[in-house]
mmCIF file of C-alpha atoms in Angstrom:
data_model
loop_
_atom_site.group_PDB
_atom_site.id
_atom_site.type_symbol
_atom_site.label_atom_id
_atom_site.label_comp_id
_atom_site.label_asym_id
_atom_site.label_seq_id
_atom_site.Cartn_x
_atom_site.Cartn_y
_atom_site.Cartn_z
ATOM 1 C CA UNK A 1 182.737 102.320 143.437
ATOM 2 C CA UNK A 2 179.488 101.577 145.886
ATOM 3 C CA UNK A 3 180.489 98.827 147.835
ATOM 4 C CA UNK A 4 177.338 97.972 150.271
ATOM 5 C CA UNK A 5 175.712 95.357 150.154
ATOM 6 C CA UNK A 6 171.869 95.656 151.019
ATOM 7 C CA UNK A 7 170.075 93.643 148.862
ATOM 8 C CA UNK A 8 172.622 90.864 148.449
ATOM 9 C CA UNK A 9 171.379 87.788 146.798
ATOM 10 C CA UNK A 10 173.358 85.183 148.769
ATOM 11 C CA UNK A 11 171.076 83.219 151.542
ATOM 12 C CA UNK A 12 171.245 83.329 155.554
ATOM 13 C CA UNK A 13 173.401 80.876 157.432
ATOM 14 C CA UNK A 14 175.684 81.201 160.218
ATOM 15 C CA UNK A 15 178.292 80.745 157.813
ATOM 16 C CA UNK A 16 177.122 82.912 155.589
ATOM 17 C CA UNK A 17 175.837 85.468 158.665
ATOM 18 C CA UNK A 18 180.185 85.083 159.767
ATOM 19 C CA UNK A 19 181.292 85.821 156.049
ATOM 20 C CA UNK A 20 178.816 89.412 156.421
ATOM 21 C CA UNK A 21 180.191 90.547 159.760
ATOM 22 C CA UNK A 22 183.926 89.746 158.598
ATOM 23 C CA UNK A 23 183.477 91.528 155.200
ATOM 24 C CA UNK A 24 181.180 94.494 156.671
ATOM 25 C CA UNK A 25 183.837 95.554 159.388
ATOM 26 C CA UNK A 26 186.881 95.483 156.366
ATOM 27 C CA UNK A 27 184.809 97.978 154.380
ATOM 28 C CA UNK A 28 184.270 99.992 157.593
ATOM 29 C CA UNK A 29 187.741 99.692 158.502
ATOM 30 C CA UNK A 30 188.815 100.007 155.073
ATOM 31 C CA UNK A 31 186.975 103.677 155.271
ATOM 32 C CA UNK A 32 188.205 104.870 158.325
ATOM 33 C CA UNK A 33 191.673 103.559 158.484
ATOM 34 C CA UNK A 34 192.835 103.199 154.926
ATOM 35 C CA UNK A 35 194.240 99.877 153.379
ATOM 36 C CA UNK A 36 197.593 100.130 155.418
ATOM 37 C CA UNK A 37 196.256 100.744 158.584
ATOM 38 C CA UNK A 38 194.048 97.396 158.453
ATOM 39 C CA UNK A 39 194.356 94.554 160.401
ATOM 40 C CA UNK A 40 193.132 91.569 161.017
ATOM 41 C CA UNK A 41 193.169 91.999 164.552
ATOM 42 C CA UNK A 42 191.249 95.060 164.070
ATOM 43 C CA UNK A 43 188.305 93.476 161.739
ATOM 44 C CA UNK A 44 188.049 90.364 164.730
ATOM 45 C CA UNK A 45 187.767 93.234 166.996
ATOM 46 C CA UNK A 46 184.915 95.056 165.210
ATOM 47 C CA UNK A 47 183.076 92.139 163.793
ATOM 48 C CA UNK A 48 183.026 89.464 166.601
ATOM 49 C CA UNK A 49 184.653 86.808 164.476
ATOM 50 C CA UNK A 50 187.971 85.421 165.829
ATOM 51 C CA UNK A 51 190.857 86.554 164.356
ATOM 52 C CA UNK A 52 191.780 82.441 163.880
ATOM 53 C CA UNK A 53 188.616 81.985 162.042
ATOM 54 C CA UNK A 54 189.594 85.407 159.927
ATOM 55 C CA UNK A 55 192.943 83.981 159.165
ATOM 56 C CA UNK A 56 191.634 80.545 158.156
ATOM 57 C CA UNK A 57 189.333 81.726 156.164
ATOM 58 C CA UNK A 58 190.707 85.212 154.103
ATOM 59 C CA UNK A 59 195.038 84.270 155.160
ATOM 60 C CA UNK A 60 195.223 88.219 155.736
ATOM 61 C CA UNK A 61 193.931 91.371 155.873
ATOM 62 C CA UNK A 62 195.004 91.372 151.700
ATOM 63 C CA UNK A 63 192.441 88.707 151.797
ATOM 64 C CA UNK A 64 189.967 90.216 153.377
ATOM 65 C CA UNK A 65 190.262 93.426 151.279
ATOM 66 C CA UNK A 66 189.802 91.395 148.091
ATOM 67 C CA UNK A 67 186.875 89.515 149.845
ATOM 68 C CA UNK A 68 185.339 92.721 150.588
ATOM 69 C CA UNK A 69 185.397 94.840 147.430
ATOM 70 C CA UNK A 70 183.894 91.948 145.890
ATOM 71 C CA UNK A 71 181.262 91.730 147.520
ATOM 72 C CA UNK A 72 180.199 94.649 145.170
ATOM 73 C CA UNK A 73 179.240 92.502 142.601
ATOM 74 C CA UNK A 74 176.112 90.973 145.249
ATOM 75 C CA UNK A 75 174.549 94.630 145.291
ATOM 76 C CA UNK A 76 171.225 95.075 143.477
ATOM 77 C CA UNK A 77 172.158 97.526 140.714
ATOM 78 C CA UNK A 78 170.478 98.279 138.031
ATOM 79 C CA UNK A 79 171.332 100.813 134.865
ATOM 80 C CA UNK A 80 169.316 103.775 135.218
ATOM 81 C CA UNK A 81 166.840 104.380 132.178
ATOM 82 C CA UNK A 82 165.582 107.822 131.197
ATOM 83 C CA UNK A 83 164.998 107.461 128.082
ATOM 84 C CA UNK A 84 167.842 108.401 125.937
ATOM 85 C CA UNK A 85 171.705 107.800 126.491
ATOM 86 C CA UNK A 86 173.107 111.078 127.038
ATOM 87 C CA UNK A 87 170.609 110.755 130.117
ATOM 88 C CA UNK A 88 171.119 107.810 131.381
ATOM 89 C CA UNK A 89 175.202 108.131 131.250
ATOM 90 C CA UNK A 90 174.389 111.434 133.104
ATOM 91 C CA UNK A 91 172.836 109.301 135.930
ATOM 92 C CA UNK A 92 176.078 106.939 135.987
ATOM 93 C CA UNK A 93 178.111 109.985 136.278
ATOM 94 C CA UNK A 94 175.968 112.230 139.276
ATOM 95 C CA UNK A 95 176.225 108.097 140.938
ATOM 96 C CA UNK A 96 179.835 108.403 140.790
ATOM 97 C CA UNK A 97 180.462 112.069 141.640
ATOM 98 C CA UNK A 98 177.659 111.700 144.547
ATOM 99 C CA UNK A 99 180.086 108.277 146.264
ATOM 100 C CA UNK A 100 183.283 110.286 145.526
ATOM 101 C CA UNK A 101 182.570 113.685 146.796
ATOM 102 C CA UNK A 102 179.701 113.355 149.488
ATOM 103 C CA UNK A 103 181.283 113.123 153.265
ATOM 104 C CA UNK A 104 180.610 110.045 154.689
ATOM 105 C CA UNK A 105 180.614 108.160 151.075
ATOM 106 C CA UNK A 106 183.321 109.047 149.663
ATOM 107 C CA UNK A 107 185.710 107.526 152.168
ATOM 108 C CA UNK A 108 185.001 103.455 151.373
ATOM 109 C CA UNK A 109 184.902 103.840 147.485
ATOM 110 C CA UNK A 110 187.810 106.472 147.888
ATOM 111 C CA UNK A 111 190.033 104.128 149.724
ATOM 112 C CA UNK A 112 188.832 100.829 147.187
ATOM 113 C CA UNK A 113 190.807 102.451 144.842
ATOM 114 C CA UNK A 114 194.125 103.328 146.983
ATOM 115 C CA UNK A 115 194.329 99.742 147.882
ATOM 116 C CA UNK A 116 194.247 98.565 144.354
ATOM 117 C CA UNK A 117 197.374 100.574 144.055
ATOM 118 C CA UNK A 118 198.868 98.886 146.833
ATOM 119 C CA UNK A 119 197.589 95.381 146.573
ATOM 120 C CA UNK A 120 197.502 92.977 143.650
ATOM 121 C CA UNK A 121 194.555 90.816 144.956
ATOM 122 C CA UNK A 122 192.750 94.044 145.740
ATOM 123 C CA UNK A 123 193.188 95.316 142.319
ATOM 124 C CA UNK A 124 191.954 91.970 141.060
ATOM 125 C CA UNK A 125 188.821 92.618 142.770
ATOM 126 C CA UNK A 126 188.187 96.021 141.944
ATOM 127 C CA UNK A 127 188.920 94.647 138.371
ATOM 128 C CA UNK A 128 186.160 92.062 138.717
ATOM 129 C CA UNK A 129 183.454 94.986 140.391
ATOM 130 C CA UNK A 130 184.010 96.723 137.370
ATOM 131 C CA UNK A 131 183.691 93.563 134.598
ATOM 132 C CA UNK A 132 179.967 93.308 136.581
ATOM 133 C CA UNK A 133 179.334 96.718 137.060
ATOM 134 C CA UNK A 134 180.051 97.069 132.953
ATOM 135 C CA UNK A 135 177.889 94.203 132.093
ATOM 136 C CA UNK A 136 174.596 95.659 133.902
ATOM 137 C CA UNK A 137 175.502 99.154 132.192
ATOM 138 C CA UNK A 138 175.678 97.261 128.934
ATOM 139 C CA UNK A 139 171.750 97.897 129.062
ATOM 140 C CA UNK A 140 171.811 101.644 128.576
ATOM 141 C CA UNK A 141 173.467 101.012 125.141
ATOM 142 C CA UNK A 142 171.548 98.287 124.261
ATOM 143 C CA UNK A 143 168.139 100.083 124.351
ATOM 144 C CA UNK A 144 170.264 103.056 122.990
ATOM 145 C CA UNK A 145 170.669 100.907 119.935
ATOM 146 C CA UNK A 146 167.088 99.813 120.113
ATOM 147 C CA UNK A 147 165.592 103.491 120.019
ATOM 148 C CA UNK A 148 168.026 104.076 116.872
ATOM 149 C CA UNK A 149 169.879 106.886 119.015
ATOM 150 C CA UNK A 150 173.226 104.910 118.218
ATOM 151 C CA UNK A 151 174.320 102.326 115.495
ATOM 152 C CA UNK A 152 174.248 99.004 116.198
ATOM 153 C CA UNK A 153 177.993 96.937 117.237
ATOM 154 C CA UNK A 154 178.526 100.004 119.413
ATOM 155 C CA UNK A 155 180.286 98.799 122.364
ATOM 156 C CA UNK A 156 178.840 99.256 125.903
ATOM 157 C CA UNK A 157 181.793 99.127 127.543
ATOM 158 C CA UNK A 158 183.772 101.412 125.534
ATOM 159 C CA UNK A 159 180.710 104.240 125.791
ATOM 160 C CA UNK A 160 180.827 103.502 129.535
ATOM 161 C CA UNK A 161 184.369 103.766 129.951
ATOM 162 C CA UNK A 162 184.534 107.317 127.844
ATOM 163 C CA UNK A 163 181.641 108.794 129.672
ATOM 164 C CA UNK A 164 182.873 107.749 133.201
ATOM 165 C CA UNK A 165 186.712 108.768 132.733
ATOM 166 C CA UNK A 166 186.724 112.477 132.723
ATOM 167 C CA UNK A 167 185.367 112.164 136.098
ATOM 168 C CA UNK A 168 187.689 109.928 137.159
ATOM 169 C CA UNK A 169 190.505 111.682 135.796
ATOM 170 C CA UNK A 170 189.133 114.951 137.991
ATOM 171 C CA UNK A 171 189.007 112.950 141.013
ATOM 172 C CA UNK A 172 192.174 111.045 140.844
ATOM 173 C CA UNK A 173 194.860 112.436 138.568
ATOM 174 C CA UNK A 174 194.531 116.311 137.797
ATOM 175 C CA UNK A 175 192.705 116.124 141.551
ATOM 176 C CA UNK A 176 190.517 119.570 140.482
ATOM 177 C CA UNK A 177 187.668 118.270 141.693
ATOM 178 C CA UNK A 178 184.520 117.275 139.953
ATOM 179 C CA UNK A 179 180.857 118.941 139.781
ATOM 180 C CA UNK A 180 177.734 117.431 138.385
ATOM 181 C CA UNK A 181 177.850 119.653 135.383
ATOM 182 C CA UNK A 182 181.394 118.407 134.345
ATOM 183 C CA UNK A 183 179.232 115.274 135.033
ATOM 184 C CA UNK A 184 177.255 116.211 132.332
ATOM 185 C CA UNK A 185 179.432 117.447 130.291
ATOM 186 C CA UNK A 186 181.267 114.243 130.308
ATOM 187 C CA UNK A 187 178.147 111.921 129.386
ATOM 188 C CA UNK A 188 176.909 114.512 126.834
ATOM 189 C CA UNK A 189 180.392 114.016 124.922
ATOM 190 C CA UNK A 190 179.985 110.228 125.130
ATOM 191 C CA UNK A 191 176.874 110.232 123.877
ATOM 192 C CA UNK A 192 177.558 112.555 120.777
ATOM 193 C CA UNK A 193 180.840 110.227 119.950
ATOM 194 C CA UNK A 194 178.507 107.145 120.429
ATOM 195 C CA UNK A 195 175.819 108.485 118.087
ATOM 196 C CA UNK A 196 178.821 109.367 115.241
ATOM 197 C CA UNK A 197 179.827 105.846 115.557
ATOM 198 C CA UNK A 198 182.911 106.131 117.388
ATOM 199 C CA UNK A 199 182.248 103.302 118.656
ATOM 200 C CA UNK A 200 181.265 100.373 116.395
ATOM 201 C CA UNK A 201 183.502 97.821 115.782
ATOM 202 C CA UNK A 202 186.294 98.316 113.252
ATOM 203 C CA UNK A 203 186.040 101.909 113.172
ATOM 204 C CA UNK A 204 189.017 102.461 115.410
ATOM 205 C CA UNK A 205 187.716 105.602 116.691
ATOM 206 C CA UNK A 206 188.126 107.336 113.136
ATOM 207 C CA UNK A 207 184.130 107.347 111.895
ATOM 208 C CA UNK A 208 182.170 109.666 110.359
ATOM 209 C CA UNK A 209 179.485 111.682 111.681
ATOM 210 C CA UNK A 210 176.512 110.440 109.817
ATOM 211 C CA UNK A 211 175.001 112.378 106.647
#
């Protein structure tokens, strides 16, 4: 999970330049310090906003977690597009392994996911980062379907979801480590189950390669 924010579509203000400096300094913190070692105190201290104005606003450093991860959903993103779908789910994948492997990266997106283990409200908002971040990827299916590569009523999500998950798995539960070719790997298998029609609705995972 990417979780700056250049680009963000909301407009200037000194509210809105006070809701930036807050959130910025939790996602620093949060990558330095780890969701149990953050504080309120600590954000007021590296953003300039006082901690009564923190509290008012986010309740707690929960809050301001939750706040923070969300403010994923603001960053310009699109799908990449190379021109089939085993290559574009490739490009997902190398974006993932590149935020979860490469030192100073892989700390803020590392710890995102820690705190949704310890926090409901932070899990809520990593949930919500990844409804968006499935919606834009929706695309690279969509002009999948459009080329003919895959049937149509295959489901973005789902082809998303099985191309992204061995490298998740790597990363988080076998902890093995994970290389842009198992990044490849990974997409490549997605895209060959996509194109058999895996994953069209009311197959249930059981279809037929095509004659």
């Amino acid at each position: 999970m990417a979780t700056e924010i250049s680009g963000t579509r909301r407009p200037g203000g000194r509210t809105e330049r006070t809701r930036l400096a807050a959130l910025n300094a939790t996602l620093e913190l949060l990558g330095e310090r780890g969701y149990a070692e953050l504080t309120v105190e600590a954000v007021a201290e590296r953003s300039g906003v006082h901690k009564t104005t923190l509290y008012r606003r986010w309740e707690s450093a929960e809050g301001l977690v939750a706040a923070a991860l969300l403010m994923g959903t603001e960053r310009e993103w699109e799908a990449p597009d190379t021109g089939s779908l085993e290559g574009d789910l490739r490009e997902v994948n190398l974006e993932l392994v590149h935020y979860f492997t490469s030192p100073g990266e892989r700390e803020l997106p590392t710890a995102s996911i820690s705190a949704a283990f310890l926090s409901a409200r932070a899990a809520e908002a990593l949930r919500e980062f990844y409804v968006d971040r499935h919606a834009r990827s929706a695309a690279i299916v969509e002009r999948a379907v459009a080329r003919g590569e895959v049937p149509p009523g295959t489901d973005p999500v789902e082809v998303v979801r099985v191309a992204c998950g061995p490298v998740f798995y790597r990363l988080f539960v076998s902890r093995e480590g994970v290389t842009p070719k198992d990044a490849g790997v990974a997409a490549a298998a997605a895209a060959a189950a996509a194109k058999a029609g895996v994953f069209t609705a009311g197959t249930g995972g059981t279809a037929s390669p095509p004659a």
